[in-house]
Amino acid sequence: MKNGLRRFLRAAVVAVALLAISLAAGPATAWAGPVNWQEVPESPAGRQWWDTGSLRLSRGGELSVLTRFQPASEDQGQLYVMELDCDQGLYRDTSVNGLPRFKAEWQPTGGDSLISDVLDQACAAGTELLASR
């Protein structure tokens, strides 16, 4: 009986997590499909890419983009969904490796050249989207 309950609880947690991710992404967002990674200049911290095909407007009207960060000291990277406030030069990570980060705070790039370059490039590429809001 304990194993059955444990399996049920695991399945429920996975279902709730998937539902939360889909709700956080918004109804018109489709993340599946080929990606078109654009790498920004490497820094001592590592490497970072952003996907041109993932540019969307978030529910709040900000630009949303899928990014990948690989620290210099590691082989594995992490995937982020970032919201960008192009007008104020701020960002927030709304998802890390597919897990939503509810109530993520807006923050400045803090001199991080990787994030600054992603923000600059993605905002430039999303000009038409931002003009339509």
JSON list of N, CA and C in Angstrom, two decimals, residues 16-92:
[
{"chain": "A", "resi": 16, "resn": "VAL", "atom": "N", "xyz": [1.15, 18.27, -11.52]},
{"chain": "A", "resi": 16, "resn": "VAL", "atom": "CA", "xyz": [1.01, 19.66, -11.08]},
{"chain": "A", "resi": 16, "resn": "VAL", "atom": "C", "xyz": [2.14, 20.51, -11.63]},
{"chain": "A", "resi": 17, "resn": "ALA", "atom": "N", "xyz": [3.37, 19.98, -11.63]},
{"chain": "A", "resi": 17, "resn": "ALA", "atom": "CA", "xyz": [4.51, 20.73, -12.16]},
{"chain": "A", "resi": 17, "resn": "ALA", "atom": "C", "xyz": [4.32, 21.03, -13.65]},
{"chain": "A", "resi": 18, "resn": "LEU", "atom": "N", "xyz": [3.87, 20.03, -14.41]},
{"chain": "A", "resi": 18, "resn": "LEU", "atom": "CA", "xyz": [3.64, 20.25, -15.84]},
{"chain": "A", "resi": 18, "resn": "LEU", "atom": "C", "xyz": [2.53, 21.26, -16.08]},
{"chain": "A", "resi": 19, "resn": "LEU", "atom": "N", "xyz": [1.48, 21.20, -15.28]},
{"chain": "A", "resi": 19, "resn": "LEU", "atom": "CA", "xyz": [0.40, 22.16, -15.40]},
{"chain": "A", "resi": 19, "resn": "LEU", "atom": "C", "xyz": [0.90, 23.57, -15.08]},
{"chain": "A", "resi": 20, "resn": "ALA", "atom": "N", "xyz": [1.70, 23.69, -14.04]},
{"chain": "A", "resi": 20, "resn": "ALA", "atom": "CA", "xyz": [2.23, 25.00, -13.66]},
{"chain": "A", "resi": 20, "resn": "ALA", "atom": "C", "xyz": [3.11, 25.57, -14.76]},
{"chain": "A", "resi": 21, "resn": "ILE", "atom": "N", "xyz": [3.93, 24.74, -15.37]},
{"chain": "A", "resi": 21, "resn": "ILE", "atom": "CA", "xyz": [4.80, 25.20, -16.45]},
{"chain": "A", "resi": 21, "resn": "ILE", "atom": "C", "xyz": [3.97, 25.67, -17.63]},
{"chain": "A", "resi": 22, "resn": "SER", "atom": "N", "xyz": [2.94, 24.90, -17.98]},
{"chain": "A", "resi": 22, "resn": "SER", "atom": "CA", "xyz": [2.13, 25.30, -19.13]},
{"chain": "A", "resi": 22, "resn": "SER", "atom": "C", "xyz": [1.35, 26.57, -18.85]},
{"chain": "A", "resi": 23, "resn": "LEU", "atom": "N", "xyz": [0.88, 26.75, -17.61]},
{"chain": "A", "resi": 23, "resn": "LEU", "atom": "CA", "xyz": [0.17, 27.98, -17.26]},
{"chain": "A", "resi": 23, "resn": "LEU", "atom": "C", "xyz": [1.11, 29.18, -17.24]},
{"chain": "A", "resi": 24, "resn": "ALA", "atom": "N", "xyz": [2.33, 28.97, -16.74]},
{"chain": "A", "resi": 24, "resn": "ALA", "atom": "CA", "xyz": [3.30, 30.06, -16.68]},
{"chain": "A", "resi": 24, "resn": "ALA", "atom": "C", "xyz": [3.72, 30.50, -18.08]},
{"chain": "A", "resi": 25, "resn": "ALA", "atom": "N", "xyz": [3.74, 29.57, -19.02]},
{"chain": "A", "resi": 25, "resn": "ALA", "atom": "CA", "xyz": [4.16, 29.89, -20.38]},
{"chain": "A", "resi": 25, "resn": "ALA", "atom": "C", "xyz": [3.10, 30.70, -21.12]},
{"chain": "A", "resi": 26, "resn": "GLY", "atom": "N", "xyz": [1.86, 30.58, -20.72]},
{"chain": "A", "resi": 26, "resn": "GLY", "atom": "CA", "xyz": [0.79, 31.32, -21.39]},
{"chain": "A", "resi": 26, "resn": "GLY", "atom": "C", "xyz": [0.15, 30.48, -22.47]},
{"chain": "A", "resi": 27, "resn": "PRO", "atom": "N", "xyz": [-1.07, 30.83, -22.85]},
{"chain": "A", "resi": 27, "resn": "PRO", "atom": "CA", "xyz": [-1.83, 30.00, -23.78]},
{"chain": "A", "resi": 27, "resn": "PRO", "atom": "C", "xyz": [-1.31, 29.98, -25.20]},
{"chain": "A", "resi": 28, "resn": "ALA", "atom": "N", "xyz": [-0.64, 31.02, -25.65]},
{"chain": "A", "resi": 28, "resn": "ALA", "atom": "CA", "xyz": [-0.21, 31.07, -27.05]},
{"chain": "A", "resi": 28, "resn": "ALA", "atom": "C", "xyz": [1.24, 30.63, -27.25]},
{"chain": "A", "resi": 29, "resn": "THR", "atom": "N", "xyz": [1.88, 30.18, -26.19]},
{"chain": "A", "resi": 29, "resn": "THR", "atom": "CA", "xyz": [3.29, 29.84, -26.29]},
{"chain": "A", "resi": 29, "resn": "THR", "atom": "C", "xyz": [3.47, 28.40, -26.72]},
{"chain": "A", "resi": 30, "resn": "ALA", "atom": "N", "xyz": [4.30, 28.20, -27.71]},
{"chain": "A", "resi": 30, "resn": "ALA", "atom": "CA", "xyz": [4.64, 26.84, -28.15]},
{"chain": "A", "resi": 30, "resn": "ALA", "atom": "C", "xyz": [6.15, 26.71, -28.12]},
{"chain": "A", "resi": 31, "resn": "TRP", "atom": "N", "xyz": [6.68, 25.95, -27.18]},
{"chain": "A", "resi": 31, "resn": "TRP", "atom": "CA", "xyz": [8.12, 25.84, -27.02]},
{"chain": "A", "resi": 31, "resn": "TRP", "atom": "C", "xyz": [8.70, 24.67, -27.81]},
{"chain": "A", "resi": 32, "resn": "ALA", "atom": "N", "xyz": [7.85, 23.77, -28.28]},
{"chain": "A", "resi": 32, "resn": "ALA", "atom": "CA", "xyz": [8.37, 22.61, -28.99]},
{"chain": "A", "resi": 32, "resn": "ALA", "atom": "C", "xyz": [8.80, 23.02, -30.40]},
{"chain": "A", "resi": 33, "resn": "GLY", "atom": "N", "xyz": [9.77, 22.32, -30.92]},
{"chain": "A", "resi": 33, "resn": "GLY", "atom": "CA", "xyz": [10.21, 22.60, -32.27]},
{"chain": "A", "resi": 33, "resn": "GLY", "atom": "C", "xyz": [11.70, 22.89, -32.31]},
{"chain": "A", "resi": 34, "resn": "PRO", "atom": "N", "xyz": [12.21, 23.14, -33.50]},
{"chain": "A", "resi": 34, "resn": "PRO", "atom": "CA", "xyz": [13.64, 23.39, -33.64]},
{"chain": "A", "resi": 34, "resn": "PRO", "atom": "C", "xyz": [14.03, 24.71, -33.00]},
{"chain": "A", "resi": 35, "resn": "VAL", "atom": "N", "xyz": [15.23, 24.74, -32.50]},
{"chain": "A", "resi": 35, "resn": "VAL", "atom": "CA", "xyz": [15.74, 25.97, -31.90]},
{"chain": "A", "resi": 35, "resn": "VAL", "atom": "C", "xyz": [16.79, 26.58, -32.82]},
{"chain": "A", "resi": 36, "resn": "ASN", "atom": "N", "xyz": [16.94, 27.88, -32.72]},
{"chain": "A", "resi": 36, "resn": "ASN", "atom": "CA", "xyz": [17.93, 28.61, -33.50]},
{"chain": "A", "resi": 36, "resn": "ASN", "atom": "C", "xyz": [18.79, 29.38, -32.51]},
{"chain": "A", "resi": 37, "resn": "TRP", "atom": "N", "xyz": [19.78, 28.67, -31.95]},
{"chain": "A", "resi": 37, "resn": "TRP", "atom": "CA", "xyz": [20.63, 29.26, -30.92]},
{"chain": "A", "resi": 37, "resn": "TRP", "atom": "C", "xyz": [21.54, 30.33, -31.50]},
{"chain": "A", "resi": 38, "resn": "GLN", "atom": "N", "xyz": [21.59, 31.45, -30.80]},
{"chain": "A", "resi": 38, "resn": "GLN", "atom": "CA", "xyz": [22.51, 32.54, -31.12]},
{"chain": "A", "resi": 38, "resn": "GLN", "atom": "C", "xyz": [23.43, 32.70, -29.92]},
{"chain": "A", "resi": 39, "resn": "GLU", "atom": "N", "xyz": [24.71, 32.47, -30.13]},
{"chain": "A", "resi": 39, "resn": "GLU", "atom": "CA", "xyz": [25.66, 32.59, -29.02]},
{"chain": "A", "resi": 39, "resn": "GLU", "atom": "C", "xyz": [26.12, 34.04, -28.87]},
{"chain": "A", "resi": 40, "resn": "VAL", "atom": "N", "xyz": [26.16, 34.48, -27.63]},
{"chain": "A", "resi": 40, "resn": "VAL", "atom": "CA", "xyz": [26.72, 35.81, -27.35]},
{"chain": "A", "resi": 40, "resn": "VAL", "atom": "C", "xyz": [28.21, 35.62, -27.06]},
{"chain": "A", "resi": 41, "resn": "PRO", "atom": "N", "xyz": [29.01, 36.68, -27.10]},
{"chain": "A", "resi": 41, "resn": "PRO", "atom": "CA", "xyz": [30.45, 36.51, -26.84]},
{"chain": "A", "resi": 41, "resn": "PRO", "atom": "C", "xyz": [30.71, 35.85, -25.48]},
{"chain": "A", "resi": 42, "resn": "GLU", "atom": "N", "xyz": [31.59, 34.88, -25.49]},
{"chain": "A", "resi": 42, "resn": "GLU", "atom": "CA", "xyz": [31.97, 34.13, -24.30]},
{"chain": "A", "resi": 42, "resn": "GLU", "atom": "C", "xyz": [32.59, 35.06, -23.26]},
{"chain": "A", "resi": 43, "resn": "SER", "atom": "N", "xyz": [32.45, 34.70, -21.99]},
{"chain": "A", "resi": 43, "resn": "SER", "atom": "CA", "xyz": [33.08, 35.47, -20.91]},
{"chain": "A", "resi": 43, "resn": "SER", "atom": "C", "xyz": [33.80, 34.48, -19.98]},
{"chain": "A", "resi": 44, "resn": "PRO", "atom": "N", "xyz": [34.57, 34.98, -19.03]},
{"chain": "A", "resi": 44, "resn": "PRO", "atom": "CA", "xyz": [35.22, 34.07, -18.08]},
{"chain": "A", "resi": 44, "resn": "PRO", "atom": "C", "xyz": [34.22, 33.21, -17.29]},
{"chain": "A", "resi": 45, "resn": "ALA", "atom": "N", "xyz": [32.97, 33.69, -17.17]},
{"chain": "A", "resi": 45, "resn": "ALA", "atom": "CA", "xyz": [31.95, 32.94, -16.45]},
{"chain": "A", "resi": 45, "resn": "ALA", "atom": "C", "xyz": [31.46, 31.73, -17.24]},
{"chain": "A", "resi": 46, "resn": "GLY", "atom": "N", "xyz": [31.55, 31.79, -18.56]},
{"chain": "A", "resi": 46, "resn": "GLY", "atom": "CA", "xyz": [31.10, 30.67, -19.39]},
{"chain": "A", "resi": 46, "resn": "GLY", "atom": "C", "xyz": [30.56, 31.14, -20.73]},
{"chain": "A", "resi": 47, "resn": "ARG", "atom": "N", "xyz": [29.57, 30.38, -21.24]},
{"chain": "A", "resi": 47, "resn": "ARG", "atom": "CA", "xyz": [28.98, 30.66, -22.54]},
{"chain": "A", "resi": 47, "resn": "ARG", "atom": "C", "xyz": [27.47, 30.75, -22.39]},
{"chain": "A", "resi": 48, "resn": "GLN", "atom": "N", "xyz": [26.84, 31.55, -23.26]},
{"chain": "A", "resi": 48, "resn": "GLN", "atom": "CA", "xyz": [25.39, 31.68, -23.21]},
{"chain": "A", "resi": 48, "resn": "GLN", "atom": "C", "xyz": [24.84, 31.86, -24.62]},
{"chain": "A", "resi": 49, "resn": "TRP", "atom": "N", "xyz": [23.66, 31.25, -24.83]},
{"chain": "A", "resi": 49, "resn": "TRP", "atom": "CA", "xyz": [22.96, 31.31, -26.10]},
{"chain": "A", "resi": 49, "resn": "TRP", "atom": "C", "xyz": [21.52, 31.74, -25.84]},
{"chain": "A", "resi": 50, "resn": "TRP", "atom": "N", "xyz": [20.87, 32.27, -26.86]},
{"chain": "A", "resi": 50, "resn": "TRP", "atom": "CA", "xyz": [19.44, 32.54, -26.79]},
{"chain": "A", "resi": 50, "resn": "TRP", "atom": "C", "xyz": [18.82, 32.05, -28.09]},
{"chain": "A", "resi": 51, "resn": "ASP", "atom": "N", "xyz": [17.54, 31.65, -28.02]},
{"chain": "A", "resi": 51, "resn": "ASP", "atom": "CA", "xyz": [16.85, 31.04, -29.16]},
{"chain": "A", "resi": 51, "resn": "ASP", "atom": "C", "xyz": [15.95, 32.07, -29.84]},
{"chain": "A", "resi": 52, "resn": "THR", "atom": "N", "xyz": [16.27, 32.39, -31.08]},
{"chain": "A", "resi": 52, "resn": "THR", "atom": "CA", "xyz": [15.49, 33.39, -31.82]},
{"chain": "A", "resi": 52, "resn": "THR", "atom": "C", "xyz": [14.04, 32.94, -32.02]},
{"chain": "A", "resi": 53, "resn": "GLY", "atom": "N", "xyz": [13.82, 31.64, -32.15]},
{"chain": "A", "resi": 53, "resn": "GLY", "atom": "CA", "xyz": [12.47, 31.13, -32.39]},
{"chain": "A", "resi": 53, "resn": "GLY", "atom": "C", "xyz": [11.58, 31.14, -31.16]},
{"chain": "A", "resi": 54, "resn": "SER", "atom": "N", "xyz": [12.16, 31.43, -30.00]},
{"chain": "A", "resi": 54, "resn": "SER", "atom": "CA", "xyz": [11.36, 31.39, -28.77]},
{"chain": "A", "resi": 54, "resn": "SER", "atom": "C", "xyz": [10.88, 32.77, -28.33]},
{"chain": "A", "resi": 55, "resn": "LEU", "atom": "N", "xyz": [11.25, 33.81, -29.05]},
{"chain": "A", "resi": 55, "resn": "LEU", "atom": "CA", "xyz": [10.84, 35.16, -28.66]},
{"chain": "A", "resi": 55, "resn": "LEU", "atom": "C", "xyz": [9.31, 35.27, -28.66]},
{"chain": "A", "resi": 56, "resn": "ARG", "atom": "N", "xyz": [8.76, 35.67, -27.54]},
{"chain": "A", "resi": 56, "resn": "ARG", "atom": "CA", "xyz": [7.33, 35.83, -27.36]},
{"chain": "A", "resi": 56, "resn": "ARG", "atom": "C", "xyz": [7.08, 37.03, -26.45]},
{"chain": "A", "resi": 57, "resn": "LEU", "atom": "N", "xyz": [5.84, 37.50, -26.44]},
{"chain": "A", "resi": 57, "resn": "LEU", "atom": "CA", "xyz": [5.43, 38.47, -25.44]},
{"chain": "A", "resi": 57, "resn": "LEU", "atom": "C", "xyz": [4.83, 37.69, -24.27]},
{"chain": "A", "resi": 58, "resn": "SER", "atom": "N", "xyz": [5.23, 38.03, -23.07]},
{"chain": "A", "resi": 58, "resn": "SER", "atom": "CA", "xyz": [4.67, 37.40, -21.87]},
{"chain": "A", "resi": 58, "resn": "SER", "atom": "C", "xyz": [3.30, 37.99, -21.60]},
{"chain": "A", "resi": 59, "resn": "ARG", "atom": "N", "xyz": [2.61, 37.42, -20.63]},
{"chain": "A", "resi": 59, "resn": "ARG", "atom": "CA", "xyz": [1.30, 37.95, -20.26]},
{"chain": "A", "resi": 59, "resn": "ARG", "atom": "C", "xyz": [1.38, 39.41, -19.84]},
{"chain": "A", "resi": 60, "resn": "GLY", "atom": "N", "xyz": [2.49, 39.80, -19.26]},
{"chain": "A", "resi": 60, "resn": "GLY", "atom": "CA", "xyz": [2.67, 41.18, -18.82]},
{"chain": "A", "resi": 60, "resn": "GLY", "atom": "C", "xyz": [3.13, 42.12, -19.92]},
{"chain": "A", "resi": 61, "resn": "GLY", "atom": "N", "xyz": [3.31, 41.59, -21.14]},
{"chain": "A", "resi": 61, "resn": "GLY", "atom": "CA", "xyz": [3.73, 42.42, -22.26]},
{"chain": "A", "resi": 61, "resn": "GLY", "atom": "C", "xyz": [5.23, 42.59, -22.41]},
{"chain": "A", "resi": 62, "resn": "GLU", "atom": "N", "xyz": [5.99, 41.82, -21.64]},
{"chain": "A", "resi": 62, "resn": "GLU", "atom": "CA", "xyz": [7.46, 41.88, -21.74]},
{"chain": "A", "resi": 62, "resn": "GLU", "atom": "C", "xyz": [7.93, 40.79, -22.70]},
{"chain": "A", "resi": 63, "resn": "LEU", "atom": "N", "xyz": [9.14, 40.91, -23.17]},
{"chain": "A", "resi": 63, "resn": "LEU", "atom": "CA", "xyz": [9.71, 39.92, -24.07]},
{"chain": "A", "resi": 63, "resn": "LEU", "atom": "C", "xyz": [10.15, 38.69, -23.28]},
{"chain": "A", "resi": 64, "resn": "SER", "atom": "N", "xyz": [9.84, 37.51, -23.80]},
{"chain": "A", "resi": 64, "resn": "SER", "atom": "CA", "xyz": [10.24, 36.25, -23.17]},
{"chain": "A", "resi": 64, "resn": "SER", "atom": "C", "xyz": [11.11, 35.49, -24.16]},
{"chain": "A", "resi": 65, "resn": "VAL", "atom": "N", "xyz": [12.18, 34.84, -23.65]},
{"chain": "A", "resi": 65, "resn": "VAL", "atom": "CA", "xyz": [13.12, 34.15, -24.52]},
{"chain": "A", "resi": 65, "resn": "VAL", "atom": "C", "xyz": [13.71, 32.94, -23.80]},
{"chain": "A", "resi": 66, "resn": "LEU", "atom": "N", "xyz": [13.96, 31.88, -24.54]},
{"chain": "A", "resi": 66, "resn": "LEU", "atom": "CA", "xyz": [14.63, 30.69, -24.02]},
{"chain": "A", "resi": 66, "resn": "LEU", "atom": "C", "xyz": [16.14, 30.90, -24.15]},
{"chain": "A", "resi": 67, "resn": "THR", "atom": "N", "xyz": [16.87, 30.66, -23.05]},
{"chain": "A", "resi": 67, "resn": "THR", "atom": "CA", "xyz": [18.32, 30.81, -23.08]},
{"chain": "A", "resi": 67, "resn": "THR", "atom": "C", "xyz": [18.98, 29.55, -22.52]},
{"chain": "A", "resi": 68, "resn": "ARG", "atom": "N", "xyz": [20.24, 29.40, -22.86]},
{"chain": "A", "resi": 68, "resn": "ARG", "atom": "CA", "xyz": [21.04, 28.27, -22.36]},
{"chain": "A", "resi": 68, "resn": "ARG", "atom": "C", "xyz": [22.35, 28.83, -21.84]},
{"chain": "A", "resi": 69, "resn": "PHE", "atom": "N", "xyz": [22.71, 28.46, -20.61]},
{"chain": "A", "resi": 69, "resn": "PHE", "atom": "CA", "xyz": [23.94, 28.93, -20.00]},
{"chain": "A", "resi": 69, "resn": "PHE", "atom": "C", "xyz": [24.81, 27.73, -19.65]},
{"chain": "A", "resi": 70, "resn": "GLN", "atom": "N", "xyz": [26.08, 27.80, -20.03]},
{"chain": "A", "resi": 70, "resn": "GLN", "atom": "CA", "xyz": [27.04, 26.76, -19.68]},
{"chain": "A", "resi": 70, "resn": "GLN", "atom": "C", "xyz": [28.19, 27.41, -18.92]},
{"chain": "A", "resi": 71, "resn": "PRO", "atom": "N", "xyz": [28.29, 27.14, -17.60]},
{"chain": "A", "resi": 71, "resn": "PRO", "atom": "CA", "xyz": [29.40, 27.70, -16.84]},
{"chain": "A", "resi": 71, "resn": "PRO", "atom": "C", "xyz": [30.75, 27.23, -17.39]},
{"chain": "A", "resi": 72, "resn": "ALA", "atom": "N", "xyz": [31.76, 28.05, -17.26]},
{"chain": "A", "resi": 72, "resn": "ALA", "atom": "CA", "xyz": [33.09, 27.73, -17.78]},
{"chain": "A", "resi": 72, "resn": "ALA", "atom": "C", "xyz": [33.64, 26.45, -17.16]},
{"chain": "A", "resi": 73, "resn": "SER", "atom": "N", "xyz": [33.30, 26.17, -15.94]},
{"chain": "A", "resi": 73, "resn": "SER", "atom": "CA", "xyz": [33.88, 25.03, -15.23]},
{"chain": "A", "resi": 73, "resn": "SER", "atom": "C", "xyz": [33.08, 23.73, -15.38]},
{"chain": "A", "resi": 74, "resn": "GLU", "atom": "N", "xyz": [32.00, 23.74, -16.17]},
{"chain": "A", "resi": 74, "resn": "GLU", "atom": "CA", "xyz": [31.15, 22.56, -16.28]},
{"chain": "A", "resi": 74, "resn": "GLU", "atom": "C", "xyz": [30.88, 22.18, -17.73]},
{"chain": "A", "resi": 75, "resn": "ASP", "atom": "N", "xyz": [30.60, 20.89, -17.94]},
{"chain": "A", "resi": 75, "resn": "ASP", "atom": "CA", "xyz": [30.22, 20.41, -19.26]},
{"chain": "A", "resi": 75, "resn": "ASP", "atom": "C", "xyz": [28.73, 20.58, -19.52]},
{"chain": "A", "resi": 76, "resn": "GLN", "atom": "N", "xyz": [27.92, 20.49, -18.46]},
{"chain": "A", "resi": 76, "resn": "GLN", "atom": "CA", "xyz": [26.48, 20.58, -18.58]},
{"chain": "A", "resi": 76, "resn": "GLN", "atom": "C", "xyz": [26.02, 22.02, -18.40]},
{"chain": "A", "resi": 77, "resn": "GLY", "atom": "N", "xyz": [24.99, 22.38, -19.12]},
{"chain": "A", "resi": 77, "resn": "GLY", "atom": "CA", "xyz": [24.42, 23.72, -19.00]},
{"chain": "A", "resi": 77, "resn": "GLY", "atom": "C", "xyz": [23.03, 23.67, -18.43]},
{"chain": "A", "resi": 78, "resn": "GLN", "atom": "N", "xyz": [22.42, 24.84, -18.31]},
{"chain": "A", "resi": 78, "resn": "GLN", "atom": "CA", "xyz": [21.06, 24.95, -17.82]},
{"chain": "A", "resi": 78, "resn": "GLN", "atom": "C", "xyz": [20.25, 25.76, -18.80]},
{"chain": "A", "resi": 79, "resn": "LEU", "atom": "N", "xyz": [18.94, 25.43, -18.86]},
{"chain": "A", "resi": 79, "resn": "LEU", "atom": "CA", "xyz": [18.02, 26.17, -19.71]},
{"chain": "A", "resi": 79, "resn": "LEU", "atom": "C", "xyz": [17.21, 27.13, -18.84]},
{"chain": "A", "resi": 80, "resn": "TYR", "atom": "N", "xyz": [17.03, 28.33, -19.34]},
{"chain": "A", "resi": 80, "resn": "TYR", "atom": "CA", "xyz": [16.26, 29.34, -18.64]},
{"chain": "A", "resi": 80, "resn": "TYR", "atom": "C", "xyz": [15.21, 29.91, -19.58]},
{"chain": "A", "resi": 81, "resn": "VAL", "atom": "N", "xyz": [14.06, 30.26, -19.05]},
{"chain": "A", "resi": 81, "resn": "VAL", "atom": "CA", "xyz": [13.14, 31.14, -19.75]},
{"chain": "A", "resi": 81, "resn": "VAL", "atom": "C", "xyz": [13.27, 32.47, -19.03]},
{"chain": "A", "resi": 82, "resn": "MET", "atom": "N", "xyz": [13.68, 33.47, -19.79]},
{"chain": "A", "resi": 82, "resn": "MET", "atom": "CA", "xyz": [13.90, 34.80, -19.22]},
{"chain": "A", "resi": 82, "resn": "MET", "atom": "C", "xyz": [12.85, 35.75, -19.75]},
{"chain": "A", "resi": 83, "resn": "GLU", "atom": "N", "xyz": [12.37, 36.61, -18.88]},
{"chain": "A", "resi": 83, "resn": "GLU", "atom": "CA", "xyz": [11.57, 37.75, -19.31]},
{"chain": "A", "resi": 83, "resn": "GLU", "atom": "C", "xyz": [12.49, 38.95, -19.30]},
{"chain": "A", "resi": 84, "resn": "LEU", "atom": "N", "xyz": [12.35, 39.77, -20.32]},
{"chain": "A", "resi": 84, "resn": "LEU", "atom": "CA", "xyz": [13.23, 40.93, -20.48]},
{"chain": "A", "resi": 84, "resn": "LEU", "atom": "C", "xyz": [12.40, 42.21, -20.49]},
{"chain": "A", "resi": 85, "resn": "ASP", "atom": "N", "xyz": [12.78, 43.14, -19.66]},
{"chain": "A", "resi": 85, "resn": "ASP", "atom": "CA", "xyz": [12.21, 44.49, -19.70]},
{"chain": "A", "resi": 85, "resn": "ASP", "atom": "C", "xyz": [13.20, 45.32, -20.50]},
{"chain": "A", "resi": 86, "resn": "CYS", "atom": "N", "xyz": [12.95, 45.40, -21.79]},
{"chain": "A", "resi": 86, "resn": "CYS", "atom": "CA", "xyz": [13.89, 46.05, -22.70]},
{"chain": "A", "resi": 86, "resn": "CYS", "atom": "C", "xyz": [14.01, 47.54, -22.44]},
{"chain": "A", "resi": 87, "resn": "ASP", "atom": "N", "xyz": [12.93, 48.17, -21.99]},
{"chain": "A", "resi": 87, "resn": "ASP", "atom": "CA", "xyz": [12.96, 49.61, -21.74]},
{"chain": "A", "resi": 87, "resn": "ASP", "atom": "C", "xyz": [13.86, 49.97, -20.57]},
{"chain": "A", "resi": 88, "resn": "GLN", "atom": "N", "xyz": [13.85, 49.13, -19.53]},
{"chain": "A", "resi": 88, "resn": "GLN", "atom": "CA", "xyz": [14.63, 49.43, -18.32]},
{"chain": "A", "resi": 88, "resn": "GLN", "atom": "C", "xyz": [15.91, 48.61, -18.21]},
{"chain": "A", "resi": 89, "resn": "GLY", "atom": "N", "xyz": [16.13, 47.69, -19.14]},
{"chain": "A", "resi": 89, "resn": "GLY", "atom": "CA", "xyz": [17.34, 46.88, -19.09]},
{"chain": "A", "resi": 89, "resn": "GLY", "atom": "C", "xyz": [17.35, 45.89, -17.93]},
{"chain": "A", "resi": 90, "resn": "LEU", "atom": "N", "xyz": [16.19, 45.32, -17.61]},
{"chain": "A", "resi": 90, "resn": "LEU", "atom": "CA", "xyz": [16.07, 44.36, -16.51]},
{"chain": "A", "resi": 90, "resn": "LEU", "atom": "C", "xyz": [15.69, 42.99, -17.05]},
{"chain": "A", "resi": 91, "resn": "TYR", "atom": "N", "xyz": [15.92, 41.96, -16.23]},
{"chain": "A", "resi": 91, "resn": "TYR", "atom": "CA", "xyz": [15.54, 40.60, -16.60]},
{"chain": "A", "resi": 91, "resn": "TYR", "atom": "C", "xyz": [15.08, 39.86, -15.36]},
{"chain": "A", "resi": 92, "resn": "ARG", "atom": "N", "xyz": [14.39, 38.75, -15.60]},
{"chain": "A", "resi": 92, "resn": "ARG", "atom": "CA", "xyz": [14.08, 37.80, -14.53]},
{"chain": "A", "resi": 92, "resn": "ARG", "atom": "C", "xyz": [13.95, 36.42, -15.14]}
]
